[in-house]
Short mmCIF file of C-alpha atoms in Angstrom, two decimals:
data_model
loop_
_atom_site.label_atom_id
_atom_site.label_comp_id
_atom_site.label_asym_id
_atom_site.label_seq_id
_atom_site.Cartn_x
_atom_site.Cartn_y
_atom_site.Cartn_z
CA MET O 127 15.64 5.43 17.32
CA GLU O 128 17.83 2.87 15.51
CA ILE O 129 18.42 1.67 11.98
CA TYR O 130 18.29 -2.12 12.03
CA LYS O 131 20.64 -4.36 10.10
CA LEU O 132 18.70 -7.53 9.31
CA THR O 133 19.69 -11.18 9.30
CA PRO O 134 17.60 -12.97 6.67
CA ALA O 135 15.72 -16.26 6.79
CA TYR O 136 17.11 -18.84 4.37
CA LYS O 137 15.30 -21.32 2.11
CA ASP O 138 16.89 -24.42 0.57
CA ASN O 139 14.41 -25.04 -2.27
CA LEU O 140 15.52 -27.83 -4.61
CA TRP O 141 16.28 -25.41 -7.49
CA GLY O 142 18.69 -23.22 -5.51
CA GLY O 143 22.47 -22.84 -5.74
CA THR O 144 25.35 -21.53 -3.66
CA LYS O 145 25.87 -17.99 -5.03
CA LEU O 146 24.16 -16.34 -2.08
CA LYS O 147 26.78 -17.94 0.17
CA THR O 148 29.84 -17.50 -2.03
CA GLU O 149 29.08 -14.14 -3.67
CA TRP O 150 26.53 -12.43 -1.39
CA ASN O 151 28.07 -13.01 2.04
CA LYS O 152 25.21 -15.12 3.40
CA ASN O 153 26.25 -17.13 6.44
CA THR O 154 24.30 -20.36 6.85
CA ASP O 155 24.96 -24.08 7.26
CA LEU O 156 22.45 -24.95 4.54
CA PRO O 157 24.28 -26.64 1.63
CA ILE O 158 22.25 -24.64 -0.89
CA VAL O 159 20.48 -21.30 -0.49
CA ALA O 160 17.72 -20.70 -2.99
CA GLU O 161 16.33 -17.62 -1.24
CA SER O 162 17.32 -15.22 1.50
CA TRP O 163 14.29 -13.39 2.90
CA GLU O 164 16.00 -10.06 3.50
CA LEU O 165 13.07 -8.03 4.84
CA SER O 166 10.38 -10.33 6.16
CA CYS O 167 7.67 -10.21 8.79
CA HIS O 168 6.11 -13.41 7.44
CA ASP O 169 5.84 -16.31 9.88
CA ALA O 170 7.27 -18.68 7.25
CA GLY O 171 10.62 -16.87 7.43
CA PRO O 172 10.97 -13.79 9.64
CA SER O 173 14.09 -11.64 9.43
CA VAL O 174 15.96 -11.01 12.68
CA ILE O 175 17.59 -7.83 13.96
CA ALA O 176 21.40 -8.11 13.97
CA ASN O 177 22.40 -5.00 15.93
CA GLY O 178 21.56 -2.76 18.87
CA GLU O 179 19.46 -3.34 21.95
CA ASN O 180 16.96 -5.49 20.03
CA ALA O 181 19.55 -7.84 18.50
CA GLY O 182 18.19 -11.37 18.21
CA LYS O 183 14.56 -10.33 18.07
CA THR O 184 12.44 -10.63 14.95
CA LEU O 185 11.74 -7.37 13.17
CA LYS O 186 8.01 -8.09 13.41
CA SER O 187 8.17 -8.28 17.21
CA VAL O 188 9.50 -4.73 17.68
CA LEU O 189 7.54 -2.79 15.05
CA THR O 190 5.24 0.05 16.14
CA PRO O 191 2.83 2.13 14.03
CA GLU O 192 5.27 5.04 14.22
CA MET O 193 8.08 2.87 12.83
CA LEU O 194 5.86 1.59 10.01
CA GLY O 195 4.56 5.01 9.00
CA SER O 196 1.06 6.15 8.17
CA ALA O 197 0.96 4.64 4.66
CA ALA O 198 2.26 1.24 5.74
CA ALA O 199 0.22 1.03 8.95
CA LYS O 200 -3.04 1.00 6.98
CA PHE O 201 -2.35 -2.60 5.89
CA GLU O 202 -3.66 -5.45 8.03
CA PHE O 203 -0.30 -7.22 7.65
CA PHE O 204 3.19 -5.82 7.10
CA PRO O 205 2.92 -5.07 3.37
CA VAL O 206 6.31 -5.97 1.85
CA LEU O 207 8.64 -8.96 1.62
CA ILE O 208 12.08 -8.64 -0.03
CA LYS O 209 14.18 -11.59 -1.22
CA LEU O 210 17.41 -12.39 -2.96
CA ILE O 211 16.90 -15.44 -5.20
CA ASP O 212 19.56 -17.68 -6.77
CA ALA O 213 18.06 -19.94 -9.43
CA LYS O 214 20.64 -22.61 -10.23
CA GLU O 215 17.82 -24.57 -11.88
CA ASN O 216 14.47 -23.50 -13.32
CA LEU O 217 11.77 -22.50 -10.88
CA SER O 218 8.30 -23.95 -11.43
CA VAL O 219 5.88 -22.14 -13.71
CA GLN O 220 3.51 -20.53 -11.24
CA VAL O 221 0.96 -17.85 -10.53
CA HIS O 222 -0.18 -15.89 -7.47
CA PRO O 223 -3.79 -14.85 -6.85
CA SER O 224 -5.15 -11.37 -6.24
CA ASP O 225 -5.91 -10.01 -2.77
CA ASP O 226 -9.64 -10.53 -3.27
CA TYR O 227 -9.28 -14.22 -4.09
CA ALA O 228 -6.47 -14.92 -1.62
CA LEU O 229 -8.03 -13.23 1.41
CA LYS O 230 -11.37 -14.93 0.75
CA ASN O 231 -9.99 -18.41 0.07
CA GLU O 232 -6.53 -18.64 1.64
CA GLY O 233 -6.51 -16.20 4.57
CA GLU O 234 -3.54 -14.13 3.41
CA TYR O 235 -2.64 -11.54 0.80
CA GLY O 236 -2.28 -12.28 -2.87
CA LYS O 237 1.04 -11.46 -4.45
CA THR O 238 2.09 -8.70 -6.79
CA GLU O 239 5.86 -8.63 -7.20
CA MET O 240 8.79 -7.00 -8.99
CA TRP O 241 12.02 -8.62 -10.18
CA TYR O 242 15.29 -6.71 -10.45
CA ILE O 243 17.91 -8.72 -12.36
CA VAL O 244 21.20 -8.53 -10.46
CA ASP O 245 23.12 -11.28 -12.26
CA HIS O 246 22.67 -13.86 -15.00
CA GLU O 247 24.52 -16.51 -16.95
CA PRO O 248 24.76 -16.14 -20.76
CA GLY O 249 21.44 -16.91 -22.41
CA ALA O 250 19.54 -17.18 -19.12
CA GLY O 251 16.06 -15.74 -18.91
CA ILE O 252 12.60 -15.64 -17.40
CA TYR O 253 9.02 -16.34 -18.42
CA CYS O 254 6.42 -13.62 -17.83
CA GLY O 255 2.83 -13.90 -18.99
CA PHE O 256 1.61 -14.89 -22.42
CA GLU O 257 2.85 -14.01 -25.90
CA LYS O 258 -0.77 -13.34 -26.84
CA GLU O 259 -4.16 -13.68 -25.18
CA ILE O 260 -5.41 -17.25 -24.85
CA SER O 261 -8.63 -18.85 -23.61
CA LYS O 262 -9.08 -20.83 -20.42
CA GLU O 263 -9.66 -23.88 -22.57
CA GLU O 264 -6.31 -23.47 -24.33
CA PHE O 265 -4.59 -22.74 -21.02
CA SER O 266 -5.98 -25.94 -19.49
CA ARG O 267 -5.10 -27.98 -22.57
CA ARG O 268 -1.52 -26.73 -22.67
CA ILE O 269 -1.04 -27.59 -19.01
CA ALA O 270 -2.37 -31.08 -19.64
CA ASP O 271 -0.23 -31.78 -22.72
CA ASN O 272 2.95 -30.07 -21.40
CA THR O 273 3.05 -27.35 -24.08
CA LEU O 274 2.46 -24.40 -21.73
CA LEU O 275 5.98 -22.99 -22.18
CA ASP O 276 5.30 -22.56 -25.90
CA ALA O 277 2.60 -19.98 -25.10
CA LEU O 278 4.58 -17.96 -22.54
CA ARG O 279 6.64 -14.83 -23.20
CA PHE O 280 10.35 -15.52 -22.68
CA TYR O 281 12.90 -12.77 -21.99
CA GLU O 282 16.64 -13.33 -22.24
CA VAL O 283 17.62 -11.06 -19.36
CA GLN O 284 20.35 -8.49 -18.77
CA ASN O 285 21.67 -7.17 -15.47
CA GLY O 286 19.80 -4.09 -14.28
CA GLU O 287 16.50 -4.95 -15.97
CA CYS O 288 13.25 -4.81 -14.04
CA TYR O 289 9.99 -6.72 -14.51
CA PHE O 290 6.71 -5.87 -12.80
CA ILE O 291 4.52 -8.92 -12.23
CA PRO O 292 0.96 -8.18 -11.07
CA SER O 293 -0.98 -10.88 -9.29
CA GLY O 294 -2.50 -13.28 -11.81
CA THR O 295 0.56 -13.17 -14.11
CA ILE O 296 1.97 -16.59 -14.97
CA HIS O 297 5.75 -16.59 -14.55
CA ALA O 298 8.96 -18.51 -13.89
CA ILE O 299 12.59 -17.62 -13.15
CA GLY O 300 14.95 -19.55 -15.40
CA ALA O 301 18.16 -21.33 -14.47
CA GLY O 302 21.18 -19.04 -14.11
CA VAL O 303 19.31 -15.91 -13.00
CA THR O 304 19.86 -14.07 -9.69
CA ILE O 305 17.24 -11.51 -8.73
CA CYS O 306 16.19 -9.14 -6.00
CA GLU O 307 12.45 -9.60 -5.57
CA ILE O 308 10.20 -7.03 -3.93
CA GLN O 309 6.75 -8.46 -3.32
CA GLN O 310 3.65 -8.34 -1.20
CA ASN O 311 3.98 -10.06 2.16
CA SER O 312 2.67 -13.43 1.01
CA ASN O 313 3.93 -16.98 0.62
CA LEU O 314 1.02 -18.11 -1.53
CA THR O 315 1.96 -19.85 -4.78
CA TYR O 316 -0.01 -21.98 -7.24
CA ARG O 317 2.32 -24.24 -9.25
CA VAL O 318 1.23 -25.00 -12.78
CA TYR O 319 4.19 -26.89 -14.25
CA ASP O 320 7.38 -28.24 -12.63
CA TYR O 321 9.32 -29.99 -15.42
CA GLY O 322 8.46 -33.42 -13.97
CA ARG O 323 10.99 -33.01 -11.15
CA ILE O 324 11.22 -35.20 -8.08
CA ASP O 325 11.83 -33.59 -4.70
CA LYS O 326 14.72 -35.49 -3.08
CA LYS O 327 13.33 -34.73 0.38
CA THR O 328 10.04 -36.51 -0.32
CA GLY O 329 10.83 -38.75 -3.28
CA LYS O 330 7.74 -37.38 -5.01
CA GLY O 331 6.85 -34.72 -7.53
CA ARG O 332 5.91 -31.37 -6.04
CA GLU O 333 2.22 -30.57 -5.69
CA LEU O 334 0.55 -28.72 -8.56
CA HIS O 335 -2.46 -26.41 -8.19
CA VAL O 336 -3.88 -26.42 -11.68
CA GLU O 337 -7.56 -25.80 -10.91
CA LYS O 338 -6.80 -22.77 -8.75
CA ALA O 339 -4.29 -21.45 -11.29
CA VAL O 340 -6.86 -21.57 -14.07
CA LEU O 341 -9.26 -19.57 -11.90
CA VAL O 342 -6.85 -16.75 -11.02
CA SER O 343 -4.56 -16.37 -14.06
CA ASP O 344 -4.59 -13.34 -16.34
CA LEU O 345 -4.69 -14.79 -19.83
CA THR O 346 -3.94 -11.55 -21.72
CA GLU O 347 -0.67 -10.55 -23.38
CA TYR O 348 2.10 -9.55 -20.92
CA LYS O 349 3.24 -5.90 -21.23
CA ASP O 350 4.76 -4.99 -17.86
CA LYS O 351 8.51 -4.87 -18.47
CA VAL O 352 9.69 -1.74 -16.67
CA VAL O 353 11.30 1.34 -18.20
CA PRO O 354 13.01 3.07 -15.23
CA GLU O 355 12.25 6.75 -14.59
CA ASN O 356 15.27 8.96 -13.93
CA LEU O 357 14.82 10.81 -10.63
CA GLY O 358 18.22 12.52 -10.70
CA GLY O 359 21.03 12.20 -8.19
CA GLY O 360 21.84 8.66 -9.26
CA LYS O 361 18.32 7.39 -8.51
CA GLU O 362 15.71 5.71 -10.71
CA LEU O 363 12.10 4.80 -10.02
CA LEU O 364 11.60 1.11 -10.84
CA ALA O 365 8.07 0.42 -9.63
CA ARG O 366 5.13 2.05 -7.91
CA CYS O 367 1.96 0.23 -6.87
CA PRO O 368 -0.33 0.23 -3.80
CA TYR O 369 1.92 -2.27 -2.03
CA PHE O 370 5.41 -0.90 -2.66
CA THR O 371 7.48 1.76 -4.37
CA VAL O 372 10.99 0.74 -5.45
CA ILE O 373 13.95 3.01 -6.25
CA ARG O 374 17.41 2.01 -7.45
CA GLY O 375 20.29 4.16 -6.26
CA ASN O 376 24.00 4.45 -7.10
CA PHE O 377 26.62 6.52 -5.30
CA THR O 378 30.40 6.80 -5.37
CA GLN O 379 31.15 8.95 -2.32
CA LYS O 380 28.00 9.78 -0.39
CA ASP O 381 24.22 9.65 -0.59
CA GLU O 382 21.31 10.55 1.61
CA MET O 383 17.62 9.84 2.03
CA GLU O 384 15.00 10.92 4.51
CA THR O 385 11.87 9.49 6.11
CA ASP O 386 8.85 11.70 6.67
CA GLY O 387 6.59 9.58 8.86
CA GLN O 388 4.74 8.14 5.87
CA SER O 389 6.72 4.93 5.42
CA PHE O 390 9.66 2.91 6.64
CA LEU O 391 12.54 2.47 4.18
CA SER O 392 14.23 -0.83 3.36
CA VAL O 393 17.66 -0.65 1.73
CA THR O 394 19.33 -3.72 0.19
CA PHE O 395 22.88 -3.23 -1.10
CA LEU O 396 23.60 -4.98 -4.40
CA SER O 397 27.27 -3.97 -4.56
CA GLY O 398 29.90 -1.83 -2.84
CA GLU O 399 30.87 -1.12 0.72
CA GLY O 400 30.75 1.77 3.12
CA GLU O 401 28.65 3.02 6.03
CA ILE O 402 25.00 3.86 6.55
CA GLU O 403 24.56 6.08 9.60
CA GLY O 404 27.87 4.78 10.97
CA GLN O 405 27.07 1.10 10.40
CA ALA O 406 29.21 -0.82 7.92
CA PHE O 407 27.54 -2.30 4.86
CA THR O 408 28.69 -4.60 2.08
CA LYS O 409 27.09 -6.45 -0.82
CA GLY O 410 24.00 -8.35 0.29
CA ASP O 411 23.27 -6.36 3.45
CA THR O 412 19.73 -5.13 4.17
CA PHE O 413 18.74 -2.37 6.60
CA PHE O 414 15.35 -1.32 7.98
CA ILE O 415 14.91 2.42 8.57
CA PRO O 416 11.92 3.43 10.73
CA ALA O 417 9.48 5.94 9.30
CA ASN O 418 10.18 8.38 12.14
CA TYR O 419 13.99 8.21 11.85
CA GLY O 420 14.58 11.34 9.74
CA LYS O 421 17.64 11.97 7.55
CA VAL O 422 19.90 9.03 6.65
CA ASN O 423 23.49 9.49 5.45
CA MET O 424 25.55 6.95 3.51
CA THR O 425 29.23 7.09 2.61
CA GLY O 426 31.42 4.87 0.47
CA LYS O 427 30.36 3.35 -2.84
CA GLY O 428 27.40 1.20 -3.68
CA GLU O 429 24.29 0.24 -5.61
CA TYR O 430 21.08 -0.42 -3.73
CA VAL O 431 17.36 -0.96 -4.06
CA LEU O 432 15.15 1.02 -1.73
CA ALA O 433 11.58 -0.06 -0.96
CA LYS O 434 8.83 1.91 0.77
CA VAL O 435 5.04 2.29 0.82
CA GLU O 436 3.22 5.33 -0.54
#
């Protein structure tokens, strides 16, 4: 049984920058890298195994129920997708539908997600949900007259903060923010507002999905900024929901974790360097640990986010 180091899929969305190449050790010929899909079994961007006898194969192609674990195997699709995102410019204001709506109308999962702020420029921030509850009529009117941002809750972010974003929550990452995103395995997005931008690849504005967004959006006040729970041993619980549990860890000499057959573990290193079970890691590396692997030892120094399914 092996631990797999993963090579991500890269996305060159028009709002992306170069930090993932220059600061996060991402090796690609793309001139900009908006997203690196670190742990992905989605057909729109599968991650590839970088080591061992399965090197060069997609992670999805080698997974077995035993590697997934009993909690993760109950999902029809691999449940989690993990990204690093570099927003040089503002992302569109958008929303993701619930599972019920998405599976019925789009043929894939909805999208609940979590953002961990790993870096930001002074004054940079994000939009999450509404400052106060509004009606569908007001929502539609604000989209039409370009005043939607005035109704959204804006957070000037700090490194280490965490935001939980249930499906149906209107949101946008602002320019100058770098995040680690843990989300459901979905690529389904309804754009509501895109600042009037023109996509250089097409020469046109990007498609908006206003009617669908009005149907699926939660119009209540946003209250899901995360207060981490101290677990001891340099670990904090950041999020727990049916689709993923996320823990942040810090260590200066050694650390350990263990699988119990219930779920795989995904570990993305946000800083540091060292070894995980004898394999070298550095900032930006992601590893997949099968659910039936057992005890995992790490040495060196680092900060990481760990994702699993419970």
